[in-house]
């Protein structure tokens, strides 16, 4: 049974963190996404400005707002501004 | 409606089979290519594209559905290449088949503009080494030999 959330970092977010993915333990009842991301920013301060302009995707859907809750087994992707084409 | 992500080179030759529809009097093709660019003497040799593979097809599919509903076009095909793409090679092809040219042009424009803003694809420049950097990496001549010039 999974007890962690997988955080995925793309492009400049990956460069800021130095990893494409990080697993974070969360309680079975879940955790507030904002708090989880703040703890990552504490360890990787270069992520902060990137995070401010990024979109956040939880399990294949964009999320917004600071009260979004994540649960064990969730996947959260940090998407800096897109630049395809 | 079809969308694809690939790490292989893109060719226009394969596109037409996605557009077969006798009711379409117009087909518009847009090809995005990696442009030669320089910045303070440095030259771009390629772009490295990456994507969120778990999410990108969902977003491309949404975009295509929007184009079909908004412009009443008959067929849409979008393919984007990822990985390292050298200058001059295609990074994206967008093809739209519609009854009339005006809608086909409008829908193709809509698709490329939206793709740039709403589809999780990122690119990073690959720079050629500057002449100064190349000189720094050149090993000194062996003892007893003079360098030319």
mmCIF file of C-alpha atoms in Angstrom:
data_model
loop_
_atom_site.group_PDB
_atom_site.id
_atom_site.type_symbol
_atom_site.label_atom_id
_atom_site.label_comp_id
_atom_site.label_asym_id
_atom_site.label_seq_id
_atom_site.Cartn_x
_atom_site.Cartn_y
_atom_site.Cartn_z
ATOM 1 C CA UNK A 1 0.000 0.000 0.000
ATOM 2 C CA UNK A 2 1.479 3.334 -1.054
ATOM 3 C CA UNK A 3 2.020 5.934 1.620
ATOM 4 C CA UNK A 4 3.632 8.604 -0.505
ATOM 5 C CA UNK A 5 2.810 11.194 -3.134
ATOM 6 C CA UNK A 6 4.984 11.348 -6.239
ATOM 7 C CA UNK A 7 5.978 14.850 -7.314
ATOM 8 C CA UNK A 8 7.082 15.218 -10.951
ATOM 9 C CA UNK A 9 9.142 18.171 -12.154
ATOM 10 C CA UNK A 10 9.466 19.280 -15.755
ATOM 11 C CA UNK A 11 11.792 21.666 -17.604
ATOM 12 C CA UNK A 12 12.915 24.586 -15.389
ATOM 13 C CA UNK A 13 11.228 23.005 -12.354
ATOM 14 C CA UNK A 14 13.389 19.902 -12.795
ATOM 15 C CA UNK A 15 16.497 22.070 -13.138
ATOM 16 C CA UNK A 16 15.597 23.928 -9.939
ATOM 17 C CA UNK A 17 15.079 20.737 -7.944
ATOM 18 C CA UNK A 18 17.809 18.696 -9.612
ATOM 19 C CA UNK A 19 15.510 15.685 -9.985
ATOM 20 C CA UNK A 20 12.661 14.627 -12.257
ATOM 21 C CA UNK A 21 10.679 13.078 -9.398
ATOM 22 C CA UNK A 22 10.521 13.108 -5.614
ATOM 23 C CA UNK A 23 8.404 10.866 -3.380
ATOM 24 C CA UNK A 24 6.985 12.428 -0.223
ATOM 25 C CA UNK A 25 5.426 10.495 2.636
ATOM 26 C CA UNK A 26 1.952 11.709 3.555
ATOM 27 C CA UNK A 27 -0.488 10.505 6.225
ATOM 28 C CA UNK A 28 -3.265 8.143 5.105
ATOM 29 C CA UNK A 29 -5.806 10.962 5.564
ATOM 30 C CA UNK A 30 -3.799 13.060 3.072
ATOM 31 C CA UNK A 31 -2.031 16.412 3.213
ATOM 32 C CA UNK A 32 -2.533 19.925 1.914
ATOM 33 C CA UNK A 33 -0.741 20.237 -1.412
ATOM 34 C CA UNK A 34 0.416 23.766 -0.672
ATOM 35 C CA UNK A 35 2.189 22.603 2.504
ATOM 36 C CA UNK A 36 3.808 19.734 0.641
ATOM 37 C CA UNK A 37 5.143 22.068 -2.055
ATOM 38 C CA UNK A 38 6.356 24.558 0.567
ATOM 39 C CA UNK A 39 8.430 21.825 2.177
ATOM 40 C CA UNK A 40 10.034 21.107 -1.219
ATOM 41 C CA UNK A 41 10.742 24.829 -1.706
ATOM 42 C CA UNK A 42 12.479 24.926 1.681
ATOM 43 C CA UNK A 43 14.913 22.297 0.461
ATOM 44 C CA UNK A 44 15.166 23.717 -3.069
ATOM 45 C CA UNK A 45 14.758 27.525 -2.882
ATOM 46 C CA UNK A 46 15.353 27.881 -6.634
ATOM 47 C CA UNK A 47 11.978 26.207 -7.153
ATOM 48 C CA UNK A 48 10.053 29.111 -5.597
ATOM 49 C CA UNK A 49 10.049 31.538 -8.578
ATOM 50 C CA UNK A 50 9.345 28.660 -10.960
ATOM 51 C CA UNK A 51 6.441 27.457 -8.846
ATOM 52 C CA UNK A 52 4.865 30.921 -8.871
ATOM 53 C CA UNK A 53 4.387 30.762 -12.651
ATOM 54 C CA UNK A 54 3.722 27.008 -12.945
ATOM 55 C CA UNK A 55 0.541 25.041 -13.381
ATOM 56 C CA UNK A 56 -0.017 22.092 -11.061
ATOM 57 C CA UNK A 57 -1.552 18.828 -12.291
ATOM 58 C CA UNK A 58 -2.886 16.236 -9.835
ATOM 59 C CA UNK A 59 -3.738 12.831 -11.288
ATOM 60 C CA UNK A 60 -4.228 14.259 -14.782
ATOM 61 C CA UNK A 61 -6.195 17.386 -13.827
ATOM 62 C CA UNK A 62 -5.143 20.948 -13.262
ATOM 63 C CA UNK A 63 -5.630 22.073 -9.675
ATOM 64 C CA UNK A 64 -5.738 25.554 -8.236
ATOM 65 C CA UNK A 65 -6.139 27.070 -4.827
ATOM 66 C CA UNK A 66 -4.190 26.493 -1.691
ATOM 67 C CA UNK A 67 -6.487 23.977 0.009
ATOM 68 C CA UNK A 68 -6.180 21.137 -2.494
ATOM 69 C CA UNK A 69 -5.598 17.873 -0.650
ATOM 70 C CA UNK A 70 -3.360 15.064 -1.864
ATOM 71 C CA UNK A 71 -3.511 11.460 -0.741
ATOM 72 C CA UNK A 72 -1.103 8.513 -0.790
ATOM 73 C CA UNK A 73 -0.671 7.233 -4.342
ATOM 74 C CA UNK A 74 -1.432 10.607 -5.960
ATOM 75 C CA UNK A 75 0.829 11.992 -8.644
ATOM 76 C CA UNK A 76 1.438 15.741 -8.787
ATOM 77 C CA UNK A 77 3.202 17.319 -11.777
ATOM 78 C CA UNK A 78 4.713 20.803 -11.787
ATOM 79 C CA UNK A 79 4.353 22.398 -15.227
ATOM 80 C CA UNK A 80 6.324 25.591 -15.864
ATOM 81 C CA UNK A 81 4.982 27.790 -18.697
ATOM 82 C CA UNK A 82 4.693 25.789 -21.900
ATOM 83 C CA UNK A 83 6.850 26.445 -24.940
ATOM 84 C CA UNK A 84 5.973 23.849 -27.547
ATOM 85 C CA UNK A 85 5.662 24.416 -31.243
ATOM 86 C CA UNK B 1 -9.265 13.654 -35.143
ATOM 87 C CA UNK B 2 -5.780 12.395 -34.384
ATOM 88 C CA UNK B 3 -2.910 13.601 -32.274
ATOM 89 C CA UNK B 4 0.493 12.087 -31.723
ATOM 90 C CA UNK B 5 3.744 12.640 -29.874
ATOM 91 C CA UNK B 6 6.834 11.058 -31.389
ATOM 92 C CA UNK B 7 10.589 11.142 -31.014
ATOM 93 C CA UNK B 8 11.064 10.390 -34.731
ATOM 94 C CA UNK B 9 11.586 12.910 -37.546
ATOM 95 C CA UNK B 10 8.403 14.417 -39.002
ATOM 96 C CA UNK B 11 7.585 14.196 -42.698
ATOM 97 C CA UNK B 12 4.680 15.716 -44.580
ATOM 98 C CA UNK B 13 4.394 12.592 -46.722
ATOM 99 C CA UNK B 14 2.451 10.661 -44.083
ATOM 100 C CA UNK B 15 0.024 13.432 -43.200
ATOM 101 C CA UNK B 16 -2.473 13.138 -46.020
ATOM 102 C CA UNK B 17 -3.818 9.743 -44.955
ATOM 103 C CA UNK B 18 -5.221 11.440 -41.835
ATOM 104 C CA UNK B 19 -7.193 13.926 -43.914
ATOM 105 C CA UNK B 20 -9.016 11.735 -46.422
ATOM 106 C CA UNK B 21 -12.457 13.268 -46.702
ATOM 107 C CA UNK B 22 -14.121 14.097 -50.027
ATOM 108 C CA UNK B 23 -16.216 16.817 -48.379
ATOM 109 C CA UNK B 24 -13.130 18.902 -47.627
ATOM 110 C CA UNK B 25 -12.341 21.471 -50.290
ATOM 111 C CA UNK B 26 -9.400 22.920 -48.368
ATOM 112 C CA UNK B 27 -6.441 21.511 -46.474
ATOM 113 C CA UNK B 28 -4.114 23.803 -44.524
ATOM 114 C CA UNK B 29 -0.783 22.499 -43.283
ATOM 115 C CA UNK B 30 1.340 24.269 -40.700
ATOM 116 C CA UNK B 31 4.902 23.091 -40.101
ATOM 117 C CA UNK B 32 6.893 24.490 -37.179
ATOM 118 C CA UNK B 33 10.664 24.130 -37.607
ATOM 119 C CA UNK B 34 13.683 24.746 -35.414
ATOM 120 C CA UNK B 35 15.018 28.130 -36.442
ATOM 121 C CA UNK B 36 18.681 29.094 -36.709
ATOM 122 C CA UNK B 37 19.251 31.790 -34.105
ATOM 123 C CA UNK B 38 22.211 33.520 -32.544
ATOM 124 C CA UNK B 39 22.599 35.386 -29.275
ATOM 125 C CA UNK B 40 25.747 37.407 -28.536
ATOM 126 C CA UNK B 41 27.763 35.368 -30.993
ATOM 127 C CA UNK B 42 26.454 32.022 -29.778
ATOM 128 C CA UNK B 43 24.550 29.863 -32.208
ATOM 129 C CA UNK B 44 21.672 27.454 -31.557
ATOM 130 C CA UNK B 45 22.355 24.014 -33.016
ATOM 131 C CA UNK B 46 19.211 22.257 -31.813
ATOM 132 C CA UNK B 47 16.296 22.404 -29.401
ATOM 133 C CA UNK B 48 15.617 19.748 -26.773
ATOM 134 C CA UNK B 49 11.868 19.168 -26.427
ATOM 135 C CA UNK B 50 10.258 17.364 -23.529
ATOM 136 C CA UNK B 51 6.688 16.636 -22.531
ATOM 137 C CA UNK B 52 4.547 15.209 -19.752
ATOM 138 C CA UNK B 53 3.654 12.014 -21.574
ATOM 139 C CA UNK B 54 0.907 11.064 -19.127
ATOM 140 C CA UNK B 55 -0.984 14.284 -19.795
ATOM 141 C CA UNK B 56 -0.060 15.623 -23.215
ATOM 142 C CA UNK B 57 -2.379 13.533 -25.404
ATOM 143 C CA UNK B 58 -5.354 14.442 -23.240
ATOM 144 C CA UNK B 59 -4.534 18.136 -23.727
ATOM 145 C CA UNK B 60 -3.937 17.793 -27.466
ATOM 146 C CA UNK B 61 -7.197 15.869 -27.816
ATOM 147 C CA UNK B 62 -9.086 18.627 -25.953
ATOM 148 C CA UNK B 63 -7.557 21.185 -28.279
ATOM 149 C CA UNK B 64 -8.593 19.287 -31.368
ATOM 150 C CA UNK B 65 -12.146 18.903 -30.068
ATOM 151 C CA UNK B 66 -12.279 22.657 -29.435
ATOM 152 C CA UNK B 67 -11.116 23.362 -33.008
ATOM 153 C CA UNK B 68 -13.689 21.012 -34.513
ATOM 154 C CA UNK B 69 -16.552 22.465 -32.461
ATOM 155 C CA UNK B 70 -15.547 26.095 -32.892
ATOM 156 C CA UNK B 71 -14.740 26.090 -36.601
ATOM 157 C CA UNK B 72 -16.773 23.120 -37.851
ATOM 158 C CA UNK B 73 -13.715 21.703 -39.605
ATOM 159 C CA UNK B 74 -13.911 18.119 -40.843
ATOM 160 C CA UNK B 75 -10.500 16.652 -39.952
ATOM 161 C CA UNK B 76 -7.676 17.717 -37.651
ATOM 162 C CA UNK B 77 -4.278 16.088 -37.285
ATOM 163 C CA UNK B 78 -1.538 17.261 -34.918
ATOM 164 C CA UNK B 79 1.844 15.605 -34.424
ATOM 165 C CA UNK B 80 4.616 17.020 -32.210
ATOM 166 C CA UNK B 81 8.137 15.696 -32.051
ATOM 167 C CA UNK B 82 10.079 15.557 -28.766
ATOM 168 C CA UNK B 83 13.735 14.900 -27.967
ATOM 169 C CA UNK B 84 16.628 16.673 -29.668
ATOM 170 C CA UNK B 85 15.644 18.415 -32.916
ATOM 171 C CA UNK B 86 18.346 20.013 -35.018
ATOM 172 C CA UNK B 87 18.065 23.386 -36.765
ATOM 173 C CA UNK B 88 15.928 23.127 -39.896
ATOM 174 C CA UNK B 89 14.005 20.014 -38.832
ATOM 175 C CA UNK B 90 10.267 20.038 -38.110
ATOM 176 C CA UNK B 91 9.063 20.061 -34.510
ATOM 177 C CA UNK B 92 5.308 20.126 -35.150
ATOM 178 C CA UNK B 93 2.847 19.563 -37.977
ATOM 179 C CA UNK B 94 -0.749 20.729 -37.809
ATOM 180 C CA UNK B 95 -3.134 19.759 -40.596
ATOM 181 C CA UNK B 96 -6.739 20.887 -40.936
ATOM 182 C CA UNK B 97 -9.228 19.778 -43.565
ATOM 183 C CA UNK B 98 -12.393 21.850 -43.958
ATOM 184 C CA UNK B 99 -15.110 22.493 -46.484
ATOM 185 C CA UNK B 100 -13.703 25.969 -47.203
ATOM 186 C CA UNK B 101 -10.284 27.607 -46.945
ATOM 187 C CA UNK B 102 -11.250 30.405 -44.553
ATOM 188 C CA UNK B 103 -12.213 28.013 -41.774
ATOM 189 C CA UNK B 104 -9.206 25.784 -42.446
ATOM 190 C CA UNK B 105 -6.802 28.745 -42.076
ATOM 191 C CA UNK B 106 -8.542 30.022 -38.943
ATOM 192 C CA UNK B 107 -8.588 26.602 -37.285
ATOM 193 C CA UNK B 108 -4.895 25.951 -38.053
ATOM 194 C CA UNK B 109 -3.955 29.311 -36.533
ATOM 195 C CA UNK B 110 -6.119 28.609 -33.487
ATOM 196 C CA UNK B 111 -4.471 25.209 -32.997
ATOM 197 C CA UNK B 112 -0.850 26.369 -33.114
ATOM 198 C CA UNK B 113 -1.482 29.385 -30.864
ATOM 199 C CA UNK B 114 -3.348 27.268 -28.300
ATOM 200 C CA UNK B 115 -0.790 24.471 -28.495
ATOM 201 C CA UNK B 116 1.970 26.887 -27.515
ATOM 202 C CA UNK B 117 0.033 28.076 -24.464
ATOM 203 C CA UNK B 118 -1.929 25.042 -23.293
ATOM 204 C CA UNK B 119 -0.106 21.829 -24.179
ATOM 205 C CA UNK B 120 2.590 20.553 -21.786
ATOM 206 C CA UNK B 121 5.623 20.665 -24.072
ATOM 207 C CA UNK B 122 8.821 22.512 -23.257
ATOM 208 C CA UNK B 123 11.919 23.327 -25.244
ATOM 209 C CA UNK B 124 15.464 24.250 -24.250
ATOM 210 C CA UNK B 125 18.159 25.716 -26.479
ATOM 211 C CA UNK B 126 21.263 23.712 -27.351
ATOM 212 C CA UNK B 127 24.095 26.088 -28.069
ATOM 213 C CA UNK B 128 27.170 25.543 -30.199
ATOM 214 C CA UNK B 129 30.335 26.061 -28.201
ATOM 215 C CA UNK B 130 31.716 29.568 -28.706
ATOM 216 C CA UNK B 131 35.105 29.940 -30.482
ATOM 217 C CA UNK B 132 36.620 31.013 -27.111
ATOM 218 C CA UNK B 133 35.317 27.854 -25.405
ATOM 219 C CA UNK B 134 36.657 25.727 -28.254
ATOM 220 C CA UNK B 135 40.083 27.349 -27.864
ATOM 221 C CA UNK B 136 40.037 26.651 -24.118
ATOM 222 C CA UNK B 137 39.425 22.959 -24.795
ATOM 223 C CA UNK B 138 42.174 22.667 -27.397
ATOM 224 C CA UNK B 139 45.134 20.876 -25.766
ATOM 225 C CA UNK B 140 48.480 22.689 -25.828
ATOM 226 C CA UNK B 141 50.932 21.580 -28.532
ATOM 227 C CA UNK B 142 53.406 18.880 -27.473
ATOM 228 C CA UNK B 143 56.730 20.129 -26.086
ATOM 229 C CA UNK B 144 59.346 20.962 -28.693
ATOM 230 C CA UNK B 145 56.799 21.724 -31.423
ATOM 231 C CA UNK B 146 55.669 25.155 -32.412
ATOM 232 C CA UNK B 147 52.095 25.851 -33.063
ATOM 233 C CA UNK B 148 51.345 27.111 -36.557
ATOM 234 C CA UNK B 149 51.171 30.838 -37.115
#
